[in-house]
Amino acid sequence: MKTIYKLIACSICCCMTAAITSCSDFLDEQVPQATLTQDEVKNPEYIDNVLISAYAGLVSIEDMNSSFSLWNYDTRSDDAYVGGSDFSDGEPFHILEKSIGVMTKDWPYNDIWNRFYKYLSRINLSLDILAEADQENSTIQQRTAEMKFLRAYGHFQLKRLFKKIPFVNKPNMQEADYNNLSNTEYTNDEGWQQIINDLEAAYAVLPAVQAEKGRPTKAACAALLAKVYLYKAYRQDDVNSNQVTSIDEDDLKKVVQYTDQAIYTQGGYALESDLHNNFRPEEQYENGKESLWAIQYSHNDGTTWGNLNFSYRLIVPCIPKVHDSGCDFYKPSINLVNAYRTTSDGLPVFDAQADDYTVGSAQTVDPRLFVTVGVPGTPYMFNTSFMISQTNTWSRSGGKYGYFVSLKQNVDPALTDSYLYVCDNQWASSMNRVVLRYADVLLMRAEALAQLGQTADAIALVNQVRQRAISMAGNSIVSNYPNKYGVHYAVGKYSGSYSKDEAMKIVKMERRLELAMECERFFDLVRWGDAATVLNRFYSTESEKMNFLDGSQFTANKNEYLPVPFEQIAASNGHYTQNCGQW
């Protein structure tokens, strides 16, 4: 049962009289009978009635054009194209994926900026109320830790997008405080530390297990801490550049500390047997052992459509005779599909040139391909009633953006009216969105160890993730594909010794294969300092096949981050500074 976001469509008003409408089943779905005074709101018995508004922001403040998953912004990577009907459909995102002509006034940037800061304002209000409650009470302490985790998550996403951001993390901020905020109050390194401060405070308090799904655990906090420290380790503190100037060993050691297996064992976390289990809406799969923290969605909860996930509505493809008007965005790239090709010993092909992969060819591939990408010749969402074909009935653009479709965000059409719903002629589902999962933890640890020169330990962790892929060839939702569709699997482990550079190359590839289409790729490339090299090579080779990429050019020290929106700089009273790159 999804317990933390249920009925958040109700409005919550937190003012001096604190008129509270209960919007969760934290209180066993009691029907609210009256308003609460300010003193009553601070009572641990009632405090969740306030905090649910902050959790609700994860669902109610984002929308399909500004998803907090940031899928729209991962289309800048070599994993995906924007897609849609044509270049004018979602034009600012198409401009962004080409890295040319990006304007500070383009609407998506101000929109996602505003939405995250609205979310953060709810959290800060909750923290201000919590600060007036009994600080010795364990419930108050834990709820404060949860809010600091949520605040860190919001700042983390904003910083990955914009780099130079104002931090709203001081108590009892008034209008004058907001008006005088600067987005250069902290250096880049100090900005990451602000996020870490919230997380380390939360980590000291959060429990190993939460009774109510959706609340962060100690392991979830450790995973986000490890991720922030990993970003911080790759120093980009030259104000005139986005280049990685050094890699800090102390930060890498913190990544190792917060990815210690003992943290995750306490909460029962481990890899699922099948990667696909992380992306299924059925109750027996949601909040599984690999899901450290997930945004919770619900259905049949008394609201019109339930607390459904509307953020992925644009990703649904055209499905003949089912949903012919699918928007068909976030299209997997040819480059990504080819990345799953393997050698005869089951290792990635890496940079070797070969023909593009097609179903039925003699090339061997990693089975994770078919859990990540719907490829012509295979079934959409593993349902043989919907066989994907290289025809325009499966492509809203008539093939302009190819015929591959994303699978991780979508749900089997056979589950319509149970986990998938047609709302205003577009689909939404009750499937959770996993934000932090255990495979990412293993690969973050592998990366830190590789950078620290502990390459054997790093490769052993990569092999843990690859062992799951090996097992999937014989026992998974796609294990019958060789017999049914003529595909050939070959997955192996790495053996032998590797240099630091070789180990990092392996880790980087494994992150791509394991986390593809989960909105991490572009941010990984920027963190490593690889974005310009990788993406300009991608533009050069991919534009030969995808004409819409002609003329694309990634400009180093500019395109790594979005521009601070014009509207925000204009309203900042001179306190905001634009990112480097002559925007």
PDB file of C-alpha atoms in Angstrom, residues 342-347 364 490-491:
ATOM      1  CA  THR A 342      28.866  -7.521 -26.841  1.00  0.00           C
ATOM      2  CA  THR A 343      31.935  -9.416 -27.927  1.00  0.00           C
ATOM      3  CA  SER A 344      32.118 -13.199 -28.049  1.00  0.00           C
ATOM      4  CA  ASP A 345      33.232 -13.225 -24.399  1.00  0.00           C
ATOM      5  CA  GLY A 346      30.218 -11.150 -23.396  1.00  0.00           C
ATOM      6  CA  LEU A 347      31.931  -7.836 -22.721  1.00  0.00           C
ATOM      7  CA  THR A 364      25.323 -10.684 -29.507  1.00  0.00           C
ATOM      8  CA  ALA A 490      26.341 -12.981 -24.492  1.00  0.00           C
ATOM      9  CA  VAL A 491      27.206 -11.437 -21.138  1.00  0.00           C
TER      10      VAL A 491
END
